[in-house]
Coordinates of C-alpha atoms and ligand atoms in Angstrom, one line a residue:
M1 CA 26.8 6.2 7.7
A2 CA 23.5 4.4 7.9
R3 CA 23.1 1.2 9.9
F4 CA 21.2 -1.7 8.4
I5 CA 18.5 -3.9 9.8
F6 CA 17.8 -7.0 7.7
I7 CA 14.5 -8.7 8.2
T8 CA 13.8 -12.2 7.1
G9 CA 10.9 -14.5 7.7
G10 CA 10.8 -18.2 8.5
V11 CA 8.4 -21.2 8.9
V12 CA 5.5 -19.8 6.9
S13 CA 4.6 -16.7 4.9
S14 CA 2.1 -14.0 6.0
L15 CA 3.6 -13.5 9.4
G16 CA 3.3 -9.8 9.2
K17 CA 7.0 -9.1 8.4
G18 CA 6.1 -5.9 6.5
L19 CA 4.0 -4.6 9.4
M20 CA 6.8 -5.5 11.8
A21 CA 9.3 -3.5 9.7
A22 CA 6.9 -0.6 9.5
A23 CA 6.3 -0.7 13.3
L24 CA 10.0 -0.9 14.1
G25 CA 10.6 2.0 11.7
A26 CA 8.0 4.0 13.6
L27 CA 9.6 3.1 17.0
L28 CA 13.1 4.1 15.8
Q29 CA 11.7 7.4 14.5
A30 CA 10.0 8.0 17.9
R31 CA 13.5 7.7 19.4
G32 CA 14.6 10.5 17.2
Y33 CA 16.3 8.5 14.4
R34 CA 15.7 9.0 10.6
V35 CA 14.7 5.8 8.9
R36 CA 14.1 4.4 5.4
I37 CA 12.4 1.0 4.8
R38 CA 13.0 -1.1 1.7
K39 CA 11.6 -4.3 0.3
F40 CA 13.3 -7.0 -1.7
D41 CA 11.0 -9.3 -3.6
P42 CA 12.4 -12.6 -4.8
Y43 CA 10.0 -13.2 -7.7
L44 CA 10.8 -12.7 -11.3
N45 CA 8.3 -10.1 -12.3
V46 CA 10.1 -6.8 -12.9
D47 CA 7.5 -5.1 -10.7
P48 CA 4.1 -6.1 -9.4
G49 CA 2.4 -3.7 -11.9
T50 CA 1.3 -6.4 -14.3
M51 CA 0.3 -8.9 -11.6
S52 CA -3.4 -9.6 -10.7
P53 CA -4.6 -8.1 -7.4
Y54 CA -5.6 -11.6 -6.6
Q55 CA -2.0 -12.8 -6.9
H56 CA -0.3 -10.0 -5.2
G57 CA -2.8 -7.6 -3.5
E58 CA -2.7 -3.9 -4.2
V59 CA 0.0 -2.3 -6.3
Y60 CA 1.3 0.6 -4.3
V61 CA 2.4 3.6 -6.3
T62 CA 5.1 6.0 -5.1
D63 CA 5.5 9.7 -5.8
D64 CA 8.2 9.0 -8.3
G65 CA 5.9 6.7 -10.3
A66 CA 7.1 3.2 -9.3
E67 CA 4.6 0.4 -9.0
T68 CA 5.6 -1.4 -5.8
D69 CA 4.7 -4.0 -3.2
L70 CA 1.9 -3.2 -0.9
D71 CA 4.3 -3.4 2.1
L72 CA 5.6 -0.1 1.0
G73 CA 2.2 1.3 1.9
H74 CA 2.6 0.0 5.4
Y75 CA 6.0 1.6 5.6
E76 CA 4.7 5.0 4.5
R77 CA 1.6 4.9 6.7
F78 CA 3.6 4.1 9.8
T79 CA 6.6 6.4 9.3
G80 CA 5.3 9.1 7.1
V81 CA 8.4 8.8 4.9
A82 CA 7.5 8.9 1.3
S83 CA 8.7 5.7 -0.5
R84 CA 10.7 6.0 -3.6
R85 CA 11.4 3.8 -6.6
S86 CA 14.7 2.8 -5.0
D87 CA 12.8 1.3 -2.0
N88 CA 11.5 -1.8 -3.8
V89 CA 13.3 -4.2 -6.1
T90 CA 12.5 -7.6 -7.4
A91 CA 14.7 -10.4 -8.6
G92 CA 13.2 -9.7 -12.0
R93 CA 14.5 -6.2 -12.1
I94 CA 17.9 -7.2 -10.8
Y95 CA 18.2 -9.8 -13.6
Q96 CA 16.8 -7.4 -16.2
S97 CA 19.5 -4.9 -15.4
I98 CA 22.3 -7.5 -15.3
I99 CA 21.2 -9.0 -18.6
A100 CA 21.0 -5.6 -20.3
R101 CA 24.6 -4.9 -19.1
E102 CA 25.7 -8.3 -20.4
R103 CA 24.2 -7.6 -23.8
R104 CA 25.9 -4.2 -23.9
G105 CA 29.2 -6.0 -23.2
D106 CA 29.8 -4.2 -19.9
Y107 CA 31.2 -7.4 -18.3
L108 CA 34.1 -7.4 -20.6
G109 CA 34.0 -11.1 -21.4
A110 CA 33.5 -12.3 -17.9
T111 CA 31.1 -15.2 -17.0
V112 CA 28.1 -13.5 -15.4
Q113 CA 27.2 -15.4 -12.2
V114 CA 24.8 -15.2 -9.2
I115 CA 27.9 -14.6 -7.0
P116 CA 29.3 -12.0 -7.5
H117 CA 27.1 -10.2 -10.1
V118 CA 23.6 -10.8 -8.8
T119 CA 24.7 -10.4 -5.2
D120 CA 26.6 -7.2 -6.0
A121 CA 23.6 -5.7 -7.7
I122 CA 21.5 -6.5 -4.6
K123 CA 24.1 -5.0 -2.3
A124 CA 24.3 -1.9 -4.5
F125 CA 20.5 -1.6 -4.4
A126 CA 20.4 -2.0 -0.6
T127 CA 23.0 0.7 0.1
A128 CA 22.1 3.3 -2.6
D129 CA 20.5 6.5 -1.7
T130 CA 20.8 6.1 2.1
D131 CA 23.0 9.1 3.1
D132 CA 20.1 11.0 4.7
V133 CA 19.1 8.3 7.3
D134 CA 20.3 6.6 10.4
F135 CA 18.8 3.2 9.8
V136 CA 17.9 1.4 6.6
L137 CA 15.4 -1.5 7.3
C138 CA 15.6 -4.1 4.5
E139 CA 12.8 -6.6 4.4
I140 CA 13.5 -9.8 2.4
G141 CA 10.3 -11.1 0.9
G142 CA 9.5 -14.8 1.0
T143 CA 10.5 -17.4 3.5
V144 CA 14.0 -18.6 4.4
G145 CA 14.5 -21.9 2.5
D146 CA 12.9 -20.7 -0.7
I147 CA 15.1 -21.2 -3.8
E148 CA 14.3 -17.7 -5.0
S149 CA 15.4 -15.9 -1.8
L150 CA 18.9 -17.6 -1.7
P151 CA 20.8 -14.8 -3.6
F152 CA 19.2 -12.2 -1.4
I153 CA 20.2 -14.0 1.9
E154 CA 23.7 -14.4 0.4
A155 CA 23.8 -10.7 -0.3
V156 CA 22.8 -10.0 3.3
R157 CA 25.6 -12.3 4.5
Q158 CA 28.2 -10.5 2.4
L159 CA 26.9 -7.1 3.3
R160 CA 27.0 -7.7 7.0
N161 CA 30.6 -8.6 6.5
D162 CA 31.3 -5.6 4.3
L163 CA 29.6 -3.2 6.7
G164 CA 31.6 -4.4 9.7
R165 CA 30.8 -4.8 13.4
G166 CA 28.0 -2.9 14.9
M167 CA 26.7 -1.7 11.6
S168 CA 24.0 -4.3 10.9
V169 CA 21.4 -6.3 12.8
S170 CA 19.5 -9.3 11.6
I171 CA 15.9 -9.9 12.7
H172 CA 14.2 -13.2 11.9
V173 CA 10.4 -13.4 12.1
T174 CA 9.1 -16.8 12.8
L175 CA 5.9 -18.7 13.9
V176 CA 5.5 -20.4 17.3
P177 CA 2.4 -22.5 16.6
Y178 CA 0.0 -23.6 19.3
I179 CA -1.0 -27.3 19.2
A180 CA -4.5 -27.3 20.7
A181 CA -4.6 -31.1 21.4
A182 CA -1.4 -30.9 23.5
G183 CA -2.2 -27.4 24.8
E184 CA 1.4 -26.3 24.0
L185 CA 3.3 -23.8 22.0
K186 CA 6.0 -25.4 19.8
T187 CA 9.4 -24.0 19.3
K188 CA 10.8 -26.6 16.9
P189 CA 9.8 -24.8 13.7
T190 CA 11.7 -21.7 14.9
Q191 CA 14.7 -23.7 15.8
H192 CA 14.8 -25.2 12.3
S193 CA 14.3 -22.0 10.6
V194 CA 17.1 -20.3 12.5
R195 CA 19.3 -23.2 11.7
E196 CA 18.5 -22.9 8.0
L197 CA 19.3 -19.2 8.1
A198 CA 22.5 -19.7 10.1
S199 CA 23.6 -22.4 7.6
L200 CA 23.5 -19.6 5.0
G201 CA 25.8 -17.6 7.1
V202 CA 23.3 -15.2 8.7
Q203 CA 22.9 -15.5 12.5
P204 CA 19.9 -13.6 13.7
D205 CA 20.4 -11.1 16.6
V206 CA 16.8 -10.7 17.4
L207 CA 13.9 -13.2 16.9
V208 CA 10.4 -12.0 16.6
C209 CA 8.1 -14.9 17.4
R210 CA 4.5 -14.7 16.2
C211 CA 2.2 -16.6 18.5
E212 CA -1.5 -16.9 19.3
H213 CA -0.9 -17.5 23.0
P214 CA 1.6 -15.8 25.4
L215 CA 5.0 -17.3 25.1
P216 CA 6.0 -18.8 28.5
E217 CA 9.4 -17.9 30.0
S218 CA 10.5 -21.5 29.7
E219 CA 9.8 -21.5 25.9
R220 CA 11.5 -18.1 25.5
R221 CA 14.6 -19.5 27.3
K222 CA 14.5 -22.6 25.1
I223 CA 14.4 -20.6 21.9
A224 CA 17.2 -18.4 23.1
L225 CA 19.3 -21.4 24.0
F226 CA 18.8 -23.3 20.8
C227 CA 18.9 -20.3 18.5
N228 CA 21.9 -18.6 20.0
V229 CA 20.3 -15.2 20.9
P230 CA 19.9 -13.6 24.4
K231 CA 16.6 -14.4 26.0
E232 CA 15.6 -10.7 26.0
A233 CA 16.0 -10.7 22.2
V234 CA 13.3 -13.3 21.8
I235 CA 10.4 -11.0 21.2
P236 CA 6.9 -12.5 21.5
A237 CA 4.5 -11.0 19.0
L238 CA 0.9 -11.8 19.8
D239 CA -1.9 -10.9 17.3
A240 CA -2.9 -7.3 17.8
P241 CA -6.5 -5.9 17.9
S242 CA -5.5 -3.4 15.2
I243 CA -2.5 -3.0 13.0
Y244 CA -2.0 0.5 14.6
A245 CA -1.6 -1.1 18.0
V246 CA 1.4 -3.0 16.7
P247 CA 4.1 -0.3 17.4
L248 CA 3.0 0.0 21.0
Q249 CA 2.8 -3.8 21.4
Y250 CA 6.3 -4.3 20.0
H251 CA 7.6 -1.5 22.2
A252 CA 6.1 -3.1 25.3
E253 CA 7.9 -6.4 24.3
G254 CA 11.2 -4.6 24.0
L255 CA 11.8 -4.8 20.3
D256 CA 13.2 -1.4 19.7
A257 CA 15.3 -1.5 22.8
Q258 CA 16.7 -4.9 21.8
V259 CA 17.6 -3.6 18.3
I260 CA 19.4 -0.6 19.7
H261 CA 21.2 -2.9 22.2
A262 CA 22.2 -5.3 19.4
F263 CA 23.8 -2.4 17.6
G264 CA 25.8 -1.7 20.7
L265 CA 24.2 1.8 20.9
P266 CA 23.4 3.5 24.2
P267 CA 19.8 3.0 25.2
G268 CA 19.0 6.7 24.7
R269 CA 15.7 8.3 25.7
E270 CA 12.4 6.5 25.8
P271 CA 10.6 6.9 22.5
D272 CA 7.8 9.4 22.3
L273 CA 4.7 7.3 21.4
A274 CA 2.0 9.8 22.1
R275 CA 0.8 9.7 18.4
W276 CA 0.2 6.0 18.6
V277 CA -1.4 6.1 22.0
D278 CA -3.9 8.6 20.6
I279 CA -4.6 6.6 17.5
V280 CA -5.2 3.4 19.5
D281 CA -7.5 5.3 21.9
R282 CA -9.6 6.6 19.0
L283 CA -9.9 3.1 17.5
K284 CA -10.7 1.5 20.8
S285 CA -13.4 3.9 21.9
P286 CA -15.2 5.3 18.9
E287 CA -18.2 7.6 19.5
G288 CA -20.3 6.0 16.8
S289 CA -20.1 4.0 13.6
V290 CA -20.9 4.3 9.9
T291 CA -21.3 1.8 7.2
V292 CA -19.5 2.4 3.9
G293 CA -20.1 0.2 0.8
V294 CA -17.2 -0.4 -1.5
V295 CA -18.6 -1.5 -4.9
G296 CA -15.7 -3.2 -6.6
K297 CA -14.3 -6.0 -8.5
Y298 CA -11.6 -7.7 -6.4
V299 CA -13.8 -7.8 -3.2
G300 CA -12.9 -11.4 -2.5
L301 CA -9.4 -10.4 -1.4
P302 CA -9.1 -7.5 1.1
D303 CA -5.4 -7.0 0.3
A304 CA -6.4 -5.9 -3.2
Y305 CA -7.7 -2.7 -1.6
K306 CA -5.2 -2.4 1.2
S307 CA -4.6 1.4 1.2
L308 CA -8.3 2.1 0.6
N309 CA -9.2 0.0 3.6
E310 CA -6.7 1.9 5.7
A311 CA -7.7 5.3 4.4
L312 CA -11.3 4.7 5.3
I313 CA -10.2 3.7 8.8
H314 CA -8.2 6.9 8.9
G315 CA -11.3 8.8 8.0
G316 CA -12.9 7.2 11.0
I317 CA -10.0 8.1 13.2
A318 CA -10.3 11.7 12.1
N319 CA -14.0 11.7 13.1
R320 CA -13.8 9.4 16.1
V321 CA -16.1 6.8 14.5
R322 CA -15.7 3.2 13.6
V323 CA -16.0 2.5 9.8
D324 CA -17.7 -0.7 8.9
I325 CA -16.7 -1.5 5.3
R326 CA -19.0 -3.6 3.2
W327 CA -17.2 -5.1 0.2
I328 CA -19.8 -5.5 -2.5
D329 CA -19.2 -7.3 -5.8
A330 CA -20.3 -4.9 -8.6
E331 CA -21.4 -7.9 -10.7
L332 CA -24.3 -8.5 -8.2
F333 CA -26.0 -5.5 -9.7
E334 CA -25.7 -6.7 -13.3
G335 CA -28.6 -8.5 -14.8
D336 CA -30.5 -8.6 -11.4
A337 CA -31.5 -5.0 -10.5
S338 CA -33.5 -6.3 -7.6
E339 CA -30.2 -6.6 -5.6
I340 CA -29.4 -2.9 -5.8
V341 CA -31.9 -1.4 -3.3
P342 CA -31.5 -4.0 -0.5
R343 CA -27.7 -3.9 -0.7
L344 CA -27.2 -0.1 -1.1
E345 CA -30.0 1.3 1.1
P346 CA -28.4 0.4 4.4
L347 CA -25.2 2.2 3.5
H348 CA -24.2 5.7 4.8
A349 CA -21.8 6.2 1.9
I350 CA -20.8 4.5 -1.4
L351 CA -17.3 4.3 -2.9
V352 CA -16.3 2.9 -6.3
P353 CA -12.5 2.3 -6.3
G354 CA -9.9 1.9 -9.0
A355 CA -10.2 -1.0 -11.4
F356 CA -9.1 -2.3 -14.8
G357 CA -11.3 -3.8 -17.5
E358 CA -15.0 -4.0 -18.3
R359 CA -16.0 -6.7 -15.8
G360 CA -18.3 -5.2 -13.2
A361 CA -18.5 -1.7 -14.8
E362 CA -22.2 -1.8 -15.4
G363 CA -22.8 -2.8 -11.8
K364 CA -20.7 0.1 -10.7
I365 CA -22.6 2.5 -12.9
A366 CA -25.8 1.3 -11.3
A367 CA -24.4 1.9 -7.8
I368 CA -23.3 5.4 -8.8
R369 CA -26.7 6.2 -10.2
F370 CA -28.2 5.0 -6.9
A371 CA -25.8 7.3 -4.9
R372 CA -26.6 10.3 -7.1
E373 CA -30.4 9.9 -7.1
R374 CA -30.7 9.0 -3.4
R375 CA -28.2 11.7 -2.4
V376 CA -25.9 9.2 -0.6
P377 CA -22.3 10.5 -0.2
Y378 CA -20.3 9.1 -3.1
L379 CA -16.5 9.0 -3.7
G380 CA -15.3 7.7 -7.0
I381 CA -11.6 6.9 -7.3
C382 CA -10.0 6.7 -10.7
F383 CA -12.2 4.1 -12.4
G384 CA -14.9 5.2 -10.0
M385 CA -14.6 8.8 -11.3
Q386 CA -14.5 7.7 -15.0
M387 CA -17.7 5.6 -14.4
A388 CA -19.4 8.6 -12.6
C389 CA -18.9 10.6 -15.9
V390 CA -20.3 7.7 -18.0
E391 CA -23.3 7.5 -15.6
T392 CA -24.0 11.2 -16.0
A393 CA -23.5 11.1 -19.7
R394 CA -25.9 8.2 -20.1
N395 CA -28.6 9.1 -17.7
L396 CA -28.6 12.9 -17.6
A397 CA -26.8 14.2 -20.7
G398 CA -28.7 12.2 -23.3
I399 CA -25.7 10.1 -24.5
P400 CA -27.0 6.6 -24.0
A401 CA -24.0 5.0 -25.8
A402 CA -21.4 6.7 -23.5
S403 CA -18.6 4.3 -22.7
S404 CA -14.8 4.0 -22.2
T405 CA -12.4 2.9 -24.9
E406 CA -10.9 0.6 -22.3
F407 CA -13.9 -1.6 -23.1
G408 CA -13.4 -1.6 -26.9
P409 CA -14.3 0.8 -29.7
T410 CA -17.2 3.1 -29.0
S411 CA -19.0 5.9 -30.8
E412 CA -19.2 8.0 -27.5
P413 CA -15.7 7.8 -25.9
V414 CA -16.6 9.8 -22.7
V415 CA -13.5 8.1 -21.3
G416 CA -10.6 7.6 -23.7
M417 CA -7.0 6.5 -23.7
I418 CA -4.5 9.3 -22.9
H419 CA -2.1 9.6 -25.9
E420 CA 0.0 12.5 -24.5
W421 CA 0.7 14.2 -21.3
M422 CA 3.5 16.2 -19.7
S423 CA 5.6 14.5 -16.9
A424 CA 8.6 15.6 -15.0
E425 CA 10.7 13.8 -17.7
G426 CA 9.0 15.7 -20.5
L427 CA 6.3 14.8 -23.0
Q428 CA 4.9 11.3 -22.7
Q429 CA 3.3 9.6 -25.7
R430 CA 1.4 6.3 -25.9
E431 CA 0.0 4.3 -28.7
E432 CA -2.9 1.8 -28.7
G433 CA -1.5 -1.8 -28.3
G434 CA 1.7 -0.7 -26.6
D435 CA 3.4 -2.5 -23.6
L436 CA 1.3 -2.8 -20.5
G437 CA 4.1 -2.9 -18.0
G438 CA 5.1 0.5 -16.4
T439 CA 3.6 2.6 -19.2
M440 CA 0.6 4.2 -17.4
R441 CA 0.5 7.8 -16.2
L442 CA 2.1 6.9 -12.9
G443 CA 3.1 8.8 -9.7
A444 CA 2.6 12.3 -8.4
Y445 CA 1.1 15.0 -10.7
P446 CA -0.1 18.4 -9.6
A447 CA -3.7 19.5 -10.1
V448 CA -5.3 22.9 -9.8
L449 CA -8.7 23.2 -8.2
A450 CA -11.5 25.7 -8.8
G451 CA -11.5 28.2 -5.9
N452 CA -15.2 27.9 -5.2
S453 CA -15.3 24.1 -5.4
H454 CA -16.2 21.5 -2.7
A455 CA -12.8 19.9 -3.4
A456 CA -10.9 23.1 -2.7
A457 CA -12.9 23.6 0.5
I458 CA -12.0 20.1 1.6
Y459 CA -8.3 20.4 0.8
G460 CA -8.1 24.0 2.1
T461 CA -6.0 24.9 -1.0
T462 CA -6.3 25.1 -4.7
E463 CA -3.0 23.4 -5.5
I464 CA -2.6 19.8 -4.8
S465 CA -0.4 16.9 -5.8
E466 CA -1.7 13.3 -5.8
R467 CA -0.5 9.9 -7.1
H468 CA -1.9 8.5 -10.3
R469 CA -2.1 5.1 -12.0
H470 CA -4.2 5.1 -15.1
R471 CA -4.1 4.8 -18.9
Y472 CA -7.5 6.4 -19.6
E473 CA -8.9 9.8 -18.9
V474 CA -12.2 11.6 -19.0
N475 CA -12.5 13.1 -22.5
T476 CA -12.7 16.9 -22.3
A477 CA -14.7 17.0 -25.6
Y478 CA -17.7 16.0 -23.4
R479 CA -16.9 18.5 -20.6
E480 CA -19.6 21.1 -21.6
R481 CA -22.3 18.5 -21.9
L482 CA -21.4 16.8 -18.6
E483 CA -21.3 20.2 -16.8
A484 CA -24.6 21.1 -18.3
A485 CA -25.9 17.9 -16.7
G486 CA -24.6 19.1 -13.3
L487 CA -21.2 17.4 -13.1
A488 CA -18.6 20.2 -12.6
F489 CA -15.0 19.7 -13.6
T490 CA -13.4 21.3 -10.5
G491 CA -9.8 19.9 -10.7
M492 CA -7.6 19.9 -13.8
S493 CA -4.0 19.3 -14.6
P494 CA -2.1 22.7 -14.6
D495 CA -2.2 22.8 -18.4
G496 CA -5.9 22.4 -18.3
R497 CA -5.9 19.3 -20.4
L498 CA -6.6 16.4 -18.1
P499 CA -9.6 16.3 -15.7
E500 CA -8.5 15.4 -12.2
I501 CA -11.7 16.0 -10.1
V502 CA -15.4 16.1 -10.9
E503 CA -18.2 16.9 -8.4
R504 CA -21.9 17.6 -8.2
P505 CA -22.7 20.9 -6.6
D506 CA -26.4 19.8 -6.3
H507 CA -25.5 16.8 -4.2
P508 CA -24.6 16.7 -0.5
W509 CA -21.2 14.9 -1.2
F510 CA -20.4 13.6 -4.7
I511 CA -16.8 13.7 -5.8
G512 CA -14.8 11.7 -8.4
V513 CA -11.0 11.9 -8.5
Q514 CA -8.7 10.6 -11.2
F515 CA -5.9 9.9 -8.7
H516 CA -5.6 7.7 -5.7
P517 CA -5.9 9.7 -2.5
E518 CA -5.8 6.5 -0.4
L519 CA -2.1 6.1 -1.1
K520 CA -1.1 9.2 0.9
S521 CA -3.4 8.8 3.9
K522 CA -1.8 8.1 7.3
P523 CA -3.4 7.2 10.6
F524 CA -1.9 10.3 12.2
A525 CA -2.7 12.5 9.1
P526 CA -5.9 11.2 7.6
H527 CA -6.4 12.3 4.0
P528 CA -8.8 15.3 3.8
L529 CA -11.0 13.6 1.2
F530 CA -11.4 10.6 3.4
A531 CA -11.9 12.6 6.6
S532 CA -14.6 14.7 4.8
F533 CA -16.2 11.6 3.1
I534 CA -16.6 9.9 6.5
A535 CA -18.0 13.1 8.0
A536 CA -20.6 13.1 5.2
A537 CA -21.4 9.5 6.0
I538 CA -22.0 10.5 9.7
R539 CA -24.4 13.1 8.6
Q540 CA -26.1 10.6 6.3
S541 CA -26.4 8.1 9.2
R542 CA -28.4 10.7 11.1
L543 CA -30.9 11.0 8.2
V544 CA -31.6 7.3 7.6
Ligands
LIG601 N1 -8.6 1.4 -15.9 C1 -8.7 2.8 -15.8 C2 -7.5 3.5 -16.4 O1 -6.5 2.8 -16.8 C3 -8.7 3.2 -14.3 C4 -7.5 2.8 -13.6 C5 -7.6 2.9 -12.1 O2 -8.7 2.9 -11.6 N2 -6.5 2.9 -11.4 O3 -7.5 4.7 -16.6

């Protein structure tokens, strides 16, 4: 039976709980254990799919088509374990299922309450589908003391009791702030946060203390004394130079050893961390650098492109170079064309990422035109592929009105809404004006690549599977005209109906993909498209 690790946060948000969970998962794996990491989000949205990237950062899509919290991306990047729909749940989804059951009459006249109904649903979620692992790490979103997280903490309390001795460990992540005027680290917020958690019936076994300065022994002892944990289980967590240095850093501070100890398990062998040592080495001593411009819409908030940012870094790891990413607001190029050359000329590669809605589209099309004409490596992801098709249609295929129906009715729908497609669950059909939540073409779908294509050479195969999140698709009615204009359709859905990859054989590196390759890239297994894109950027850097 799986053992459970519950991870809560205290004092403030943004302490890197998700990263800590991911790093601990990687460390346990390196000790030979099988892990699964889950996230509970206390907000009332059913999933983050309909939330603005500015609110919530990126929406991470799983193979099985769930739209989830971006922390699942960290989990997957650090452990290589593919996340599933069952690894992320929100209070909204829990309440939705309870209310649906109540309406069906499943509760047989009982009063439906937070305890036991909501807490039971949370517990069922935490324990479902866990037979194949040794440890389940459950991260509770939010901060202890929030009203929303109360049912989740209560479920943790009950579950720890249900599971019995030695079957669960509670880790609390807190902040130990540095007061510059006094020149001191302060432990009081940690003490208060642990007291709050303990008052809810959950005593932490391990404390992870985020701090900007090394935690002196005296303060570690003080935290241990007041918070009722062994001194060794007070783990200092200083800011790391890179997120990929975090597993090694936590290991050096004894996190995995303390967790094993708290379970009462024998210490076992030292974890094999060679993979992380190599990654950190490549990041620390790159052999060069390239500058990649991402021309997008949500550039004010890096979390909006979390996986993309990481996949570009992985491309750098593969090629032993540092990747400097320039986040460029596509709207800069609209109206004022004089911005285009000075902004784009210094770049060694240009990427247009996924997006929704018309804002910034013209600026992206201008950037794509620049990349095509100046022979700068170009990668278009989802919206970036769709706009590459519109660019070719307008500027090379003689279709000046080319557009996407996403922007409103158009006489030349080069990109149009997908009304039907085949999924693992059978035929999917969509109507204009339908629900926006959870209705896109989501998750992993296979694609077949043309044998002689650049894409097939990069992947080293002609059959791939990649994750999708889109409602619109390049319209195959324009295929012939686009191909005549030099844009080859080299990847299609197996039934030949949906374009998945376009590329320009006359260009050094110009590829558009309808899916999101960034979601599957890992530091120890960089995605081939990103590895190849960065290699092309290196070649470009030698030309300019
Ligand atoms: N808005 C476009 C669509 O729905 C592109 C989506 C995306 O880039 N993820 O098809």
